[in-house]
Short mmCIF file of C-alpha atoms in Angstrom, two decimals:
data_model
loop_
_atom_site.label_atom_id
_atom_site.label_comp_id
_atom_site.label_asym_id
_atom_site.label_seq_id
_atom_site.Cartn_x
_atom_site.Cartn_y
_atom_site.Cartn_z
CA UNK A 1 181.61 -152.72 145.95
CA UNK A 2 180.86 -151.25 142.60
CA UNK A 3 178.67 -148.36 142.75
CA UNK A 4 177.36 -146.77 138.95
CA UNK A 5 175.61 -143.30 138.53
CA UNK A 6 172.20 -145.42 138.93
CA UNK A 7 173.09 -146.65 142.74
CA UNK A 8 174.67 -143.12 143.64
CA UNK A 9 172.30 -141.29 142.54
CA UNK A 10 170.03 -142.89 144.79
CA UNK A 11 171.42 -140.36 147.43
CA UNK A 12 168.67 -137.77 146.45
CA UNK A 13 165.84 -139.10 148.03
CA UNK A 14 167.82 -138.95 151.81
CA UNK A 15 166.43 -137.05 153.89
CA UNK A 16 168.04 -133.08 154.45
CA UNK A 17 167.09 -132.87 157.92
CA UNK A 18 169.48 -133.47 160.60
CA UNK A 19 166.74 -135.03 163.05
CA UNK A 20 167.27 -138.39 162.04
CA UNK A 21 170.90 -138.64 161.09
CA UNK A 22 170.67 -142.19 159.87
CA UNK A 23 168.31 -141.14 157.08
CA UNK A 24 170.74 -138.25 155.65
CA UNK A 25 172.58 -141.43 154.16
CA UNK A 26 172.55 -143.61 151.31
CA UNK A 27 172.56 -147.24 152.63
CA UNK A 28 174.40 -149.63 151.33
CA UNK A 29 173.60 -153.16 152.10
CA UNK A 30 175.45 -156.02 150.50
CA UNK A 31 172.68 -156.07 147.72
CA UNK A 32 171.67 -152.79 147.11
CA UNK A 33 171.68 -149.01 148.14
CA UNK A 34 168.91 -147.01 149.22
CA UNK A 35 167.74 -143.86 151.21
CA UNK A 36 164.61 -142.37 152.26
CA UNK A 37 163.44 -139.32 154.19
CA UNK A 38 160.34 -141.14 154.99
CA UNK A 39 158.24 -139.97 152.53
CA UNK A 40 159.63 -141.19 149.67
CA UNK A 41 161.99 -143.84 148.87
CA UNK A 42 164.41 -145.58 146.69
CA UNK A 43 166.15 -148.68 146.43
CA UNK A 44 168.31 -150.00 143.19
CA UNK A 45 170.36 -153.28 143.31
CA UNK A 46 173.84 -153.73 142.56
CA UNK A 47 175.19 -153.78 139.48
CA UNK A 48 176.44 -157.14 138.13
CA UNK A 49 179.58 -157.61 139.33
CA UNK A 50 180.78 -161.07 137.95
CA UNK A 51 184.11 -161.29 135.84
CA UNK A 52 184.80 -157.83 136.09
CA UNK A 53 188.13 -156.36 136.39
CA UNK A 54 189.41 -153.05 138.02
CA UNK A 55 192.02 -150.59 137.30
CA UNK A 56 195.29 -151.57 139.02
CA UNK A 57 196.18 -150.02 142.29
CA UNK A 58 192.19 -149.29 143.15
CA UNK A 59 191.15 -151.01 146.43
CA UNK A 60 187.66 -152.18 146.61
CA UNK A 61 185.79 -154.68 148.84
CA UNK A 62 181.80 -155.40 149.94
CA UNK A 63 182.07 -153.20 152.57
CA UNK A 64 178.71 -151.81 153.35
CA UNK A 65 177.47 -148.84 155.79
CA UNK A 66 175.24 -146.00 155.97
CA UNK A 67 177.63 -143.44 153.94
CA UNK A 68 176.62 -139.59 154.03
CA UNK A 69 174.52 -138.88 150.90
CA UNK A 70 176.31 -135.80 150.04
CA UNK A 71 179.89 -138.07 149.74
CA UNK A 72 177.78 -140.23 147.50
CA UNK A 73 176.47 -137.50 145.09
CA UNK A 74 180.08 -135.70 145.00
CA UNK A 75 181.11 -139.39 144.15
CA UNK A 76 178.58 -139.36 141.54
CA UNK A 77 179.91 -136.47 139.93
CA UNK A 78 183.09 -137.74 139.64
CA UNK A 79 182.34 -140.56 137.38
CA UNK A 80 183.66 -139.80 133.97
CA UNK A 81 181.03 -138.72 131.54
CA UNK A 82 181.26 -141.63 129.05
CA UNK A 83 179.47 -143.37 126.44
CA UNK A 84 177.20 -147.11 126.43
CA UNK A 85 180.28 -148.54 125.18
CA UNK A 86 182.85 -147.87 127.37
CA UNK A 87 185.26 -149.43 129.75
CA UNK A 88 183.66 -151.18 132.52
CA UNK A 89 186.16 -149.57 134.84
CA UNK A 90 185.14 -145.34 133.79
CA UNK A 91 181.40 -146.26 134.88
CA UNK A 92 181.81 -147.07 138.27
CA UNK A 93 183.35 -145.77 141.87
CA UNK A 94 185.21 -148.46 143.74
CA UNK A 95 184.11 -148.48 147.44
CA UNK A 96 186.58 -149.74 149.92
CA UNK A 97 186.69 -149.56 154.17
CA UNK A 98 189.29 -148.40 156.37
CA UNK A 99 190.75 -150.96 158.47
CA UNK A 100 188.47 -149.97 161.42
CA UNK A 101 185.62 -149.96 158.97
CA UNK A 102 184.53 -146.67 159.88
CA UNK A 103 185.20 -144.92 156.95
CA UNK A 104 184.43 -145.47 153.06
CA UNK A 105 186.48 -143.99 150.07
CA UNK A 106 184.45 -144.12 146.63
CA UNK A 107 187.26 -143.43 143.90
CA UNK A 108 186.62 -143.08 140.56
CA UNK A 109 189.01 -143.02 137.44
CA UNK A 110 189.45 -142.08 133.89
CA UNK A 111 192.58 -144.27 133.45
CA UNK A 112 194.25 -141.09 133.37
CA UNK A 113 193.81 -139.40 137.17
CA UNK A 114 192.40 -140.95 139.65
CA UNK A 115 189.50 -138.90 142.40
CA UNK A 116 188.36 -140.26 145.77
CA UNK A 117 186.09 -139.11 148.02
CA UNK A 118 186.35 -140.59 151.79
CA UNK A 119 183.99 -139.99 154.18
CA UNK A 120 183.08 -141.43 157.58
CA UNK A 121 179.82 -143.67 157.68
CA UNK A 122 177.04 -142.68 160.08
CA UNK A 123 176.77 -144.91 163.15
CA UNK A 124 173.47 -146.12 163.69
CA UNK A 125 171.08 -149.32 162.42
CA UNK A 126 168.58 -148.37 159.11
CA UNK A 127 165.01 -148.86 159.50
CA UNK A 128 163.61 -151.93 158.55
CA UNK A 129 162.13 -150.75 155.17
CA UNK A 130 161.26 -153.68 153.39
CA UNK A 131 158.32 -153.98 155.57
CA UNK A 132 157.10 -151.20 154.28
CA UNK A 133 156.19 -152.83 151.24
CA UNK A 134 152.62 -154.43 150.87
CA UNK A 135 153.26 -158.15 150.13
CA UNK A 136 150.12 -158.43 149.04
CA UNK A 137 149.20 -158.49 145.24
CA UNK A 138 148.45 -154.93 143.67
CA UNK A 139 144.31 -153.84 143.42
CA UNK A 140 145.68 -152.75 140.18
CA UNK A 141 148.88 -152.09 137.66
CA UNK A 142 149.78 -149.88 135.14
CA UNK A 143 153.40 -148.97 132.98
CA UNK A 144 153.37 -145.75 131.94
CA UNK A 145 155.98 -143.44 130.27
CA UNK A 146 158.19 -141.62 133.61
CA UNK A 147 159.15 -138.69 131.49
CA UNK A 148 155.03 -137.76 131.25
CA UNK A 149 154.53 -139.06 134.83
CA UNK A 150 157.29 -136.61 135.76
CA UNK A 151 155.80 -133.74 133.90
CA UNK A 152 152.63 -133.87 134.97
CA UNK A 153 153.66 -134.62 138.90
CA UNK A 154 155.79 -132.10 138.38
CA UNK A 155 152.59 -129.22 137.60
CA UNK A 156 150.39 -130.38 140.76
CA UNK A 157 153.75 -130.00 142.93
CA UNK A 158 154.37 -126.37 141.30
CA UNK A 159 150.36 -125.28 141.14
CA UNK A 160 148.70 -128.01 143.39
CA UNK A 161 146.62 -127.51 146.19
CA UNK A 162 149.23 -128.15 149.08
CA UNK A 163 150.63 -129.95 146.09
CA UNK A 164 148.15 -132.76 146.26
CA UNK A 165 146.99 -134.83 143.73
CA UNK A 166 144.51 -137.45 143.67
CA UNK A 167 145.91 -140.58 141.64
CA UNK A 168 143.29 -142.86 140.17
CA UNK A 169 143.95 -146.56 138.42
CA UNK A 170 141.26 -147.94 135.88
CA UNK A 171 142.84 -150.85 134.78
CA UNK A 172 146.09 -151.76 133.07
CA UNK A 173 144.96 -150.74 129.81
CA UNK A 174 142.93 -147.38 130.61
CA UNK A 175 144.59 -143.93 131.26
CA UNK A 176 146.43 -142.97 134.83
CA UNK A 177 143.94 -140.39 136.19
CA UNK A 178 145.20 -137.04 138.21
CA UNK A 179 143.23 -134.80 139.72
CA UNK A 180 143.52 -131.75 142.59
CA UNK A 181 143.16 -127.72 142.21
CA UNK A 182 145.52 -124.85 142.24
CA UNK A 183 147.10 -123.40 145.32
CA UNK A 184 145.63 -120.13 144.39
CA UNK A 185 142.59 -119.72 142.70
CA UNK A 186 141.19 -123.46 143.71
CA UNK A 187 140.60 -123.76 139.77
CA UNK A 188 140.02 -127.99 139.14
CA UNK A 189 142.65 -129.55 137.06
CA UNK A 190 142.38 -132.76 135.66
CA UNK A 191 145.40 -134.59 133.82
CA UNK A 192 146.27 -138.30 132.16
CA UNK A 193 148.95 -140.25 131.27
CA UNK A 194 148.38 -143.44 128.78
CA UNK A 195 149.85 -146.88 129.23
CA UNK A 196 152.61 -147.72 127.50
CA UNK A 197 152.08 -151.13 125.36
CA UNK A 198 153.60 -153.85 126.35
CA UNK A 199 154.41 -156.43 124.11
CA UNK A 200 152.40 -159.29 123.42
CA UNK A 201 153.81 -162.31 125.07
CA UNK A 202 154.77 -165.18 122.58
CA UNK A 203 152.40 -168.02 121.95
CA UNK A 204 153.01 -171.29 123.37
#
């Protein structure tokens, strides 16, 4: 399994608590990775894998498991920082099992040195997520810009009221509404993000 700095970074949203064991790990499933503290979560797909060749000597196989999130981020860092255009081989950590498949190694490469990281995978069965998700169509969609999402989630979680904040949709070309108070002084705050344009879909 091929794992980029997009899948392992995934790791972040497992949970830090040691109540739930299962959910201190990123998940990897033979189509994707994903973790979850279950308040938030994340799930990414694999990257293409097709026609691609690794580095000689570097096990890897589809071995999936629930591997500890930290082994995953240290992983992560270990991924040589590299440009768009570079090797296929410097982007990714190989994941491979031991032969009782109770252990992953994630080893990464800069065709010069090579770094693993092996850890052993947490025994246990991951929550059926995917129900989770409404499979009904949306009351309403929007695309905004994640850098001002992030900004402005990022104020309500540093001055919010228990670091609420109301979210309100008016339509897929109107503003993304916030709303809540301070922590402190209960002062009302009021925020927006605009819609990014899409483009205009060819005519038939």
């Amino acid at each position: 399994m091929l794992l980029n700095r997009q899948s392992l970074d995934v790791a972040k949203f497992a949970s830090k608590s040691d109540t739930r064991p299962i959910l201190s790990a990123l998940c990897i499933t033979p189509t994707h990775v994903v973790a979850t503290d279950s308040y938030h979560l994340l799930e990414v797909e694999h990257v293409k894998q097709d026609d691609q060749v690794k580095p000689d000597g570097i096990r890897t196989d589809s071995g999936t498991g629930l591997l500890p999130a930290e082994a995953a981020l240290h992983a992560c860092k270990n991924i040589p920082s590299t440009k768009e255009d570079t090797l296929f081989a410097l982007k990714h950590a190989f994941s491979s099992l031991d032969g009782d498949g109770k252990k992953m190694t994630l080893t990464t490469t800069d065709l010069m040195q090579e770094k693993s990281v092996e850890a052993t995978l947490i025994d246990g069965k991951y929550p059926d997520y995917g129900q989770i998700f409404p499979k009904e169509q949306p009351a309403a969609r929007i695309t905004v810009n994640a850098k001002y999402l992030k900004e402005i989630a990022d104020y309500f979680a540093k001055h919010g009221d228990g670091e609420k904040v109301l979210i309100e949709f008016h339509g897929e070309d109107r503003p993304l509404v916030f709303r809540g108070e301070t922590r402190l002084a209960s002062q009302k705050v009021r925020g927006l993000v605009m819609p990014l344009r899409m483009p205009e879909p060819p005519a038939p």
